[in-house]
Short mmCIF file of C-alpha atoms in Angstrom, two decimals:
data_model
loop_
_atom_site.label_atom_id
_atom_site.label_comp_id
_atom_site.label_asym_id
_atom_site.label_seq_id
_atom_site.Cartn_x
_atom_site.Cartn_y
_atom_site.Cartn_z
CA MET A 1 -53.20 -22.09 -89.45
CA THR A 2 -51.87 -23.77 -86.28
CA GLN A 3 -48.79 -24.48 -85.55
CA GLU A 4 -48.59 -28.35 -86.04
CA HIS A 5 -50.28 -27.54 -89.29
CA ARG A 6 -47.70 -25.38 -90.17
CA ASN A 7 -44.85 -27.52 -89.34
CA LYS A 8 -46.39 -30.20 -91.84
CA ALA A 9 -47.84 -28.14 -94.71
CA GLY A 10 -45.61 -27.70 -97.88
CA PHE A 11 -44.11 -24.31 -98.51
CA GLU A 12 -46.97 -22.89 -100.96
CA THR A 13 -49.71 -23.85 -98.34
CA ARG A 14 -47.41 -22.08 -95.72
CA ALA A 15 -46.89 -18.83 -97.79
CA ILE A 16 -50.66 -18.53 -98.24
CA HIS A 17 -52.21 -19.60 -94.99
CA ALA A 18 -49.19 -19.01 -92.34
CA GLY A 19 -49.77 -15.95 -89.92
CA TYR A 20 -53.22 -15.17 -90.38
CA GLU A 21 -56.48 -16.79 -89.59
CA PRO A 22 -59.72 -15.67 -91.36
CA ASP A 23 -61.37 -12.53 -89.96
CA ALA A 24 -63.34 -13.43 -86.82
CA MET A 25 -66.33 -10.98 -87.67
CA THR A 26 -66.61 -10.79 -91.56
CA GLY A 27 -64.71 -14.40 -92.49
CA ALA A 28 -62.10 -11.94 -94.95
CA VAL A 29 -59.72 -14.36 -96.02
CA ASN A 30 -57.01 -11.92 -96.80
CA PRO A 31 -55.66 -9.69 -94.07
CA PRO A 32 -57.12 -6.13 -94.08
CA ILE A 33 -55.21 -3.26 -94.47
CA TYR A 34 -55.31 -1.65 -90.45
CA ALA A 35 -54.67 1.99 -91.48
CA SER A 36 -54.30 2.98 -87.97
CA SER A 37 -51.62 4.58 -86.14
CA THR A 38 -53.11 4.13 -82.86
CA TYR A 39 -55.23 1.71 -80.58
CA LYS A 40 -58.15 2.01 -78.17
CA GLN A 41 -56.74 0.69 -74.76
CA ASP A 42 -59.30 -1.17 -72.60
CA GLY A 43 -58.00 1.00 -69.36
CA VAL A 44 -54.75 2.11 -68.50
CA GLY A 45 -52.32 -0.56 -70.22
CA GLY A 46 -55.13 -2.70 -70.91
CA LEU A 47 -53.99 -3.39 -74.72
CA ARG A 48 -56.48 -5.12 -76.87
CA GLY A 49 -54.53 -7.81 -78.53
CA GLY A 50 -51.41 -6.42 -77.86
CA TYR A 51 -51.52 -3.24 -79.66
CA GLU A 52 -50.90 0.05 -78.70
CA TYR A 53 -49.24 1.85 -81.37
CA SER A 54 -48.46 0.95 -84.97
CA ARG A 55 -44.47 1.47 -84.90
CA SER A 56 -44.13 -1.37 -82.34
CA ALA A 57 -47.10 -3.67 -83.99
CA ASN A 58 -49.98 -3.21 -86.80
CA PRO A 59 -52.08 -6.60 -87.72
CA THR A 60 -51.26 -5.99 -90.98
CA ARG A 61 -47.58 -6.12 -90.50
CA THR A 62 -48.09 -8.97 -88.02
CA ALA A 63 -49.81 -11.46 -90.22
CA LEU A 64 -46.85 -10.61 -93.04
CA GLU A 65 -44.28 -11.45 -90.08
CA GLY A 66 -45.80 -14.81 -89.21
CA ALA A 67 -46.17 -15.77 -92.74
CA LEU A 68 -42.27 -14.84 -93.30
CA ALA A 69 -41.22 -16.76 -90.01
CA ALA A 70 -43.18 -19.93 -91.58
CA VAL A 71 -41.86 -20.03 -95.33
CA GLU A 72 -38.07 -19.50 -94.05
CA ASP A 73 -39.00 -21.97 -91.30
CA GLY A 74 -38.09 -19.85 -88.43
CA GLU A 75 -39.78 -18.78 -85.18
CA LYS A 76 -39.86 -15.39 -85.62
CA GLY A 77 -40.32 -12.53 -88.53
CA PHE A 78 -39.71 -8.90 -88.77
CA ALA A 79 -41.03 -6.98 -91.51
CA PHE A 80 -39.24 -3.37 -92.14
CA ALA A 81 -39.25 -0.55 -94.56
CA SER A 82 -36.51 -1.78 -97.00
CA GLY A 83 -33.85 -4.27 -97.05
CA LEU A 84 -31.22 -1.66 -96.12
CA ALA A 85 -33.53 -0.87 -92.77
CA ALA A 86 -33.61 -4.51 -92.13
CA GLU A 87 -29.75 -4.76 -92.46
CA ASP A 88 -29.15 -2.06 -90.52
CA THR A 89 -31.30 -3.06 -87.84
CA ILE A 90 -29.21 -6.57 -87.69
CA ILE A 91 -26.07 -4.44 -87.27
CA ARG A 92 -27.27 -2.45 -84.75
CA ALA A 93 -28.61 -5.00 -82.67
CA LEU A 94 -25.77 -7.43 -82.55
CA THR A 95 -23.00 -5.52 -83.02
CA ARG A 96 -21.20 -2.72 -80.92
CA PRO A 97 -18.67 -0.21 -81.31
CA GLY A 98 -15.23 -1.87 -81.97
CA ASP A 99 -16.83 -5.19 -82.92
CA HIS A 100 -15.57 -6.67 -86.53
CA VAL A 101 -18.17 -8.28 -89.77
CA VAL A 102 -16.92 -10.50 -92.49
CA ILE A 103 -18.59 -9.28 -95.51
CA PRO A 104 -18.65 -11.00 -99.16
CA ASP A 105 -16.04 -9.56 -101.62
CA ASP A 106 -18.63 -9.69 -104.02
CA ALA A 107 -21.53 -7.92 -101.89
CA TYR A 108 -24.85 -5.86 -103.14
CA GLY A 109 -23.25 -2.19 -103.31
CA GLY A 110 -25.91 -0.86 -101.05
CA THR A 111 -24.80 -3.25 -98.26
CA HIS A 112 -20.99 -2.27 -98.58
CA ARG A 113 -22.24 1.13 -98.75
CA LEU A 114 -23.77 0.50 -95.23
CA PHE A 115 -20.60 -1.32 -93.79
CA ASP A 116 -18.11 1.39 -95.48
CA LYS A 117 -19.78 4.57 -94.82
CA VAL A 118 -22.50 3.97 -92.14
CA ALA A 119 -21.16 1.11 -89.65
CA LYS A 120 -17.55 1.84 -89.98
CA VAL A 121 -18.05 5.56 -88.95
CA TRP A 122 -20.38 4.13 -85.98
CA GLY A 123 -17.37 1.83 -84.95
CA THR A 124 -18.24 -1.70 -86.46
CA ASP A 125 -15.15 -2.50 -88.77
CA HIS A 126 -15.38 -5.06 -91.82
CA SER A 127 -13.30 -7.54 -93.96
CA PRO A 128 -14.33 -8.55 -97.03
CA ALA A 129 -13.37 -12.38 -98.24
CA SER A 130 -15.01 -14.60 -100.66
CA VAL A 131 -18.15 -16.87 -99.51
CA ALA A 132 -17.34 -19.29 -102.00
CA ASP A 133 -13.96 -20.13 -99.92
CA THR A 134 -14.61 -20.98 -96.39
CA ASP A 135 -10.73 -21.19 -95.62
CA ALA A 136 -10.89 -17.26 -96.62
CA VAL A 137 -13.70 -16.55 -94.53
CA ALA A 138 -12.18 -18.40 -91.53
CA ALA A 139 -8.68 -16.53 -92.05
CA ALA A 140 -10.88 -13.02 -92.21
CA ILE A 141 -12.34 -13.78 -88.89
CA GLU A 142 -10.67 -11.79 -86.14
CA PRO A 143 -11.06 -14.07 -82.91
CA GLY A 144 -12.76 -12.21 -80.03
CA ARG A 145 -13.74 -9.18 -82.38
CA THR A 146 -15.40 -10.61 -85.29
CA ARG A 147 -19.54 -10.93 -83.85
CA LEU A 148 -21.07 -11.57 -87.47
CA VAL A 149 -20.27 -13.53 -90.43
CA TRP A 150 -22.38 -12.10 -93.52
CA VAL A 151 -23.03 -14.11 -96.28
CA GLU A 152 -24.95 -13.55 -99.86
CA THR A 153 -25.64 -16.81 -101.66
CA PRO A 154 -25.95 -16.74 -104.46
CA THR A 155 -24.07 -12.91 -104.26
CA ASN A 156 -24.84 -10.04 -106.33
CA PRO A 157 -23.66 -9.76 -109.15
CA MET A 158 -21.08 -12.51 -109.86
CA LEU A 159 -23.81 -15.22 -108.53
CA THR A 160 -21.02 -16.72 -105.98
CA ILE A 161 -21.91 -19.58 -104.27
CA GLY A 162 -21.39 -20.16 -100.64
CA ASP A 163 -21.72 -23.37 -98.75
CA ILE A 164 -24.19 -22.41 -95.97
CA GLU A 165 -23.80 -25.01 -93.41
CA ALA A 166 -19.51 -24.61 -93.76
CA LEU A 167 -20.21 -21.33 -93.22
CA ALA A 168 -22.09 -21.85 -90.09
CA ALA A 169 -19.45 -23.94 -88.46
CA VAL A 170 -16.81 -21.70 -88.98
CA ALA A 171 -18.92 -18.66 -87.48
CA HIS A 172 -19.78 -20.56 -84.71
CA ASP A 173 -16.70 -22.05 -83.65
CA ALA A 174 -15.31 -18.21 -83.47
CA GLY A 175 -17.96 -17.42 -81.51
CA ALA A 176 -19.68 -15.53 -84.24
CA LEU A 177 -23.17 -15.62 -85.58
CA LEU A 178 -24.00 -16.26 -89.53
CA VAL A 179 -26.29 -14.22 -91.20
CA VAL A 180 -27.44 -14.99 -94.80
CA ASP A 181 -29.12 -12.37 -97.27
CA ASN A 182 -31.73 -14.75 -98.90
CA THR A 183 -32.82 -12.33 -101.57
CA PHE A 184 -31.64 -13.77 -104.88
CA ALA A 185 -32.52 -17.06 -103.97
CA SER A 186 -35.72 -16.46 -101.83
CA PRO A 187 -37.18 -18.46 -99.47
CA TYR A 188 -38.48 -20.96 -101.85
CA LEU A 189 -35.50 -22.17 -103.11
CA GLN A 190 -33.28 -21.88 -99.92
CA GLN A 191 -34.03 -21.74 -96.27
CA PRO A 192 -30.59 -21.14 -94.81
CA LEU A 193 -31.80 -21.49 -90.99
CA THR A 194 -32.26 -25.21 -91.60
CA LEU A 195 -28.69 -25.02 -92.75
CA GLY A 196 -27.31 -23.60 -89.48
CA ALA A 197 -27.75 -19.96 -90.28
CA ASP A 198 -28.76 -17.60 -87.13
CA VAL A 199 -30.27 -14.78 -89.29
CA VAL A 200 -32.04 -14.52 -92.45
CA VAL A 201 -32.30 -11.14 -93.92
CA HIS A 202 -34.13 -10.10 -97.27
CA SER A 203 -35.00 -7.17 -99.44
CA THR A 204 -38.57 -8.13 -100.36
CA THR A 205 -38.85 -5.55 -102.59
CA LYS A 206 -37.63 -8.41 -104.78
CA TYR A 207 -38.69 -11.93 -105.57
CA VAL A 208 -41.10 -11.95 -102.32
CA GLY A 209 -43.27 -8.57 -103.38
CA GLY A 210 -42.44 -9.85 -106.88
CA HIS A 211 -44.09 -7.47 -108.90
CA SER A 212 -41.72 -4.32 -108.89
CA ASP A 213 -44.75 -2.12 -106.82
CA VAL A 214 -43.52 -2.24 -102.96
CA VAL A 215 -40.30 -1.78 -101.14
CA GLY A 216 -39.76 -3.93 -98.26
CA GLY A 217 -37.07 -5.96 -96.15
CA ALA A 218 -37.37 -8.75 -93.60
CA VAL A 219 -35.33 -10.62 -90.99
CA VAL A 220 -36.37 -14.14 -89.88
CA VAL A 221 -34.45 -15.92 -86.85
CA ARG A 222 -35.12 -19.02 -85.00
CA ASP A 223 -33.61 -18.12 -81.49
CA LEU A 224 -35.84 -16.43 -79.51
CA GLU A 225 -33.54 -14.47 -77.47
CA LEU A 226 -31.99 -13.09 -80.93
CA ALA A 227 -35.61 -12.17 -81.75
CA GLU A 228 -35.98 -10.18 -78.39
CA LYS A 229 -32.98 -8.12 -79.55
CA ILE A 230 -34.46 -7.50 -83.07
CA GLY A 231 -37.59 -6.83 -81.85
CA TYR A 232 -36.45 -4.42 -79.60
CA HIS A 233 -34.63 -2.12 -82.30
CA GLN A 234 -37.13 -2.92 -84.68
CA ASN A 235 -39.21 -0.44 -82.51
CA ALA A 236 -36.68 1.85 -81.22
CA MET A 237 -35.02 2.35 -84.64
CA GLY A 238 -38.63 2.37 -85.97
CA ALA A 239 -37.90 1.75 -89.91
CA VAL A 240 -40.92 -0.45 -89.98
CA ALA A 241 -43.04 -1.81 -92.87
CA GLY A 242 -46.56 0.84 -93.32
CA PRO A 243 -49.49 -1.31 -93.83
CA PHE A 244 -49.90 -0.85 -97.27
CA ASP A 245 -46.73 -2.06 -98.09
CA ALA A 246 -46.92 -4.97 -95.72
CA PHE A 247 -50.19 -6.09 -97.21
CA LEU A 248 -48.77 -6.07 -100.95
CA THR A 249 -45.69 -7.94 -99.72
CA HIS A 250 -47.91 -10.36 -98.18
CA ARG A 251 -50.06 -10.59 -101.39
CA GLY A 252 -46.77 -11.21 -103.28
CA LEU A 253 -45.53 -14.02 -100.84
CA LYS A 254 -48.76 -16.04 -101.44
CA THR A 255 -47.58 -16.75 -105.35
CA LEU A 256 -43.92 -16.90 -104.92
CA GLY A 257 -43.69 -20.63 -105.61
CA VAL A 258 -45.31 -20.68 -108.83
CA ARG A 259 -43.52 -17.57 -109.86
CA MET A 260 -40.41 -18.93 -108.75
CA ASP A 261 -40.81 -22.02 -110.96
CA ARG A 262 -41.56 -19.79 -113.93
CA HIS A 263 -38.41 -17.59 -113.13
CA CYS A 264 -36.33 -20.63 -113.34
CA ASP A 265 -37.77 -22.13 -116.19
CA ASN A 266 -37.15 -19.00 -117.77
CA ALA A 267 -33.73 -18.46 -116.78
CA GLU A 268 -32.87 -21.72 -117.89
CA ARG A 269 -33.61 -21.38 -121.58
CA VAL A 270 -32.06 -18.08 -121.48
CA VAL A 271 -28.80 -19.52 -120.03
CA GLN A 272 -28.89 -22.22 -122.94
CA PHE A 273 -29.13 -19.38 -125.35
CA LEU A 274 -26.54 -17.59 -123.70
CA ASP A 275 -23.78 -20.20 -123.20
CA GLY A 276 -21.75 -21.12 -126.38
CA ASP A 277 -22.48 -17.93 -128.29
CA PRO A 278 -19.21 -16.46 -129.87
CA ARG A 279 -20.97 -12.90 -128.74
CA VAL A 280 -20.78 -14.06 -124.78
CA ALA A 281 -17.60 -14.18 -123.28
CA GLU A 282 -18.61 -16.32 -120.18
CA VAL A 283 -22.03 -17.04 -118.75
CA ILE A 284 -22.52 -16.79 -114.80
CA TYR A 285 -25.09 -19.29 -113.53
CA PRO A 286 -25.13 -21.82 -110.72
CA GLY A 287 -26.82 -24.46 -112.81
CA LEU A 288 -24.42 -24.80 -115.38
CA ALA A 289 -22.28 -27.52 -114.47
CA ALA A 290 -19.24 -25.39 -114.97
CA HIS A 291 -20.10 -22.72 -112.35
CA PRO A 292 -17.63 -23.75 -109.58
CA GLY A 293 -20.31 -23.40 -107.01
CA HIS A 294 -22.71 -25.98 -108.93
CA GLU A 295 -22.65 -28.87 -106.39
CA VAL A 296 -23.14 -26.71 -103.49
CA ALA A 297 -25.98 -24.94 -104.88
CA ALA A 298 -27.29 -28.05 -106.05
CA ARG A 299 -27.69 -29.42 -102.73
CA GLN A 300 -28.96 -26.11 -101.02
CA MET A 301 -30.95 -24.87 -103.19
CA LYS A 302 -34.12 -26.50 -104.80
CA ARG A 303 -33.32 -24.88 -108.17
CA PHE A 304 -30.73 -22.46 -109.29
CA GLY A 305 -32.56 -19.13 -109.52
CA GLY A 306 -34.05 -16.24 -111.66
CA MET A 307 -30.69 -14.21 -111.59
CA ILE A 308 -27.88 -14.57 -114.66
CA SER A 309 -24.80 -12.62 -115.50
CA PHE A 310 -22.70 -12.73 -118.37
CA ARG A 311 -19.54 -11.02 -119.70
CA VAL A 312 -19.90 -9.99 -123.26
CA ALA A 313 -16.90 -10.44 -126.03
CA GLY A 314 -17.02 -6.85 -126.65
CA GLY A 315 -15.94 -5.33 -123.55
CA GLU A 316 -17.99 -2.38 -121.74
CA GLU A 317 -19.22 -0.62 -124.69
CA GLN A 318 -20.56 -3.65 -126.04
CA ALA A 319 -22.16 -4.38 -122.72
CA LEU A 320 -23.70 -0.95 -122.54
CA ALA A 321 -25.09 -1.47 -126.05
CA VAL A 322 -26.63 -4.50 -125.08
CA CYS A 323 -28.24 -2.79 -122.20
CA GLU A 324 -29.33 0.03 -124.45
CA ARG A 325 -30.67 -2.00 -127.30
CA ALA A 326 -33.02 -4.89 -125.16
CA GLU A 327 -36.61 -4.14 -125.31
CA VAL A 328 -38.29 -7.02 -123.69
CA PHE A 329 -35.65 -6.55 -120.91
CA THR A 330 -36.35 -3.33 -119.47
CA LEU A 331 -33.26 -1.78 -118.47
CA GLY A 332 -33.51 -0.82 -114.58
CA GLU A 333 -32.40 -1.37 -111.26
CA SER A 334 -33.68 -3.67 -108.82
CA LEU A 335 -34.73 -7.77 -109.48
CA GLY A 336 -37.28 -10.10 -108.68
CA GLY A 337 -40.47 -8.83 -110.20
CA VAL A 338 -42.55 -10.53 -112.95
CA GLU A 339 -40.89 -8.49 -115.50
CA SER A 340 -37.55 -8.90 -116.92
CA LEU A 341 -35.13 -6.33 -115.81
CA ILE A 342 -30.98 -5.77 -117.47
CA GLU A 343 -28.47 -3.62 -116.11
CA HIS A 344 -25.00 -2.80 -116.37
CA PRO A 345 -23.71 -3.45 -112.85
CA GLY A 346 -20.54 -1.36 -113.18
CA ARG A 347 -22.48 1.79 -113.75
CA MET A 348 -25.71 1.06 -111.62
CA THR A 349 -26.06 -1.12 -108.87
CA HIS A 350 -22.85 -1.69 -107.98
CA ALA A 351 -21.31 1.82 -109.03
CA SER A 352 -20.55 2.50 -105.27
CA VAL A 353 -18.05 -0.05 -104.96
CA ALA A 354 -16.04 1.22 -108.04
CA GLY A 355 -12.41 1.63 -107.00
CA THR A 356 -12.66 -0.95 -104.09
CA ASP A 357 -11.99 -4.69 -103.82
CA LEU A 358 -15.64 -5.18 -104.52
CA GLU A 359 -15.18 -3.91 -108.10
CA VAL A 360 -17.29 -5.88 -110.48
CA PRO A 361 -15.96 -6.24 -114.28
CA ALA A 362 -16.96 -3.64 -116.73
CA ASP A 363 -18.26 -5.51 -119.26
CA LEU A 364 -20.38 -7.48 -117.12
CA VAL A 365 -24.40 -7.31 -117.90
CA ARG A 366 -26.87 -8.94 -115.36
CA LEU A 367 -30.32 -10.02 -116.29
CA SER A 368 -33.46 -10.72 -113.69
CA VAL A 369 -35.22 -13.18 -115.94
CA GLY A 370 -39.10 -12.36 -115.66
CA ILE A 371 -42.31 -14.87 -116.28
CA GLU A 372 -42.79 -13.59 -119.51
CA THR A 373 -42.71 -16.09 -122.71
CA ALA A 374 -39.53 -17.40 -122.72
CA ASP A 375 -39.10 -17.39 -126.47
CA ASP A 376 -39.86 -13.89 -126.50
CA LEU A 377 -36.85 -13.08 -124.03
CA VAL A 378 -34.35 -15.00 -125.96
CA GLY A 379 -35.33 -13.21 -129.18
CA ASP A 380 -34.88 -10.04 -127.60
CA LEU A 381 -31.49 -10.84 -126.26
CA ASP A 382 -30.62 -11.88 -129.53
CA ARG A 383 -31.25 -8.83 -131.06
CA ALA A 384 -29.52 -6.70 -128.16
CA LEU A 385 -26.34 -8.73 -128.83
CA GLY A 386 -26.29 -7.41 -132.60
#
């Protein structure tokens, strides 16, 4: 697919065709799995197609990286072994000991752990701020030290919405870069680079892969100078996606659009059921007009996503019971797969932030709404609520 066609094509067309042309020898329409660690050179230093060693580049991974760049409307994509590997590479590539990062006060527990237990020891400090409060983010910036403003929108698990365009302006005014974790929205619902973000990061384990069968991460940028830094550290640190993982992730990306439409349809049905139910104290979903970030989400997202959080009326014990009683919703960590998942963030995905400013409510339940029959999902939650 030529650059000209890519720029004009719709999302689904880019997701299916960008990054790879049918194999010249066989016409294979899918990228082969190049299970090779090294490549024959045409003379000393004569690389065939630029490939020499699969940590540096692998054709299967190259195809995925091209497709990731296309769907995020970026110039260069990078595929990693996990979302946290992608995040760690960003930190090492774009900060140095003594630098400072602003992070969400409602961040994924693994992201907080990476900053608090790994990057902090290395010498990069951080401060939390609400992504919904642009003034609070600006106040958390330390002039001359802050190199990155790190944002999730929607956040995990409280589904807080940040105004990407406004946050980009705040970061850039301070000489910092805006990094947006776009995992919850997916590239189908939101493209942060078009709104002023400098770096987009994903756990491709989630919606991009979409089938709970592969772990991966991604970084996408527009600026080629940033791309050079990220690419250098990807190779130097080595946490790359293997060819089999790259193949599965690329296969998932091709159906992202149709899957996300069903995720959103089902989530809206579930929210309609939960909202106003006396057994539920609060429903947290950006698609609700009462959500504080609804207007911003409506402006920068295509739809409102497949993630729902809610607080039960009976407190923590009832929240745990709901998780235990669900049957169609599988009790498990992660999100974004075709199957629906239910979890208790305080005891599961966000246990690492207990006792910190990022601690989540004990009565909170998080749903990753899959693509099953909507009536079955609603019926399951009705039984689980008791």
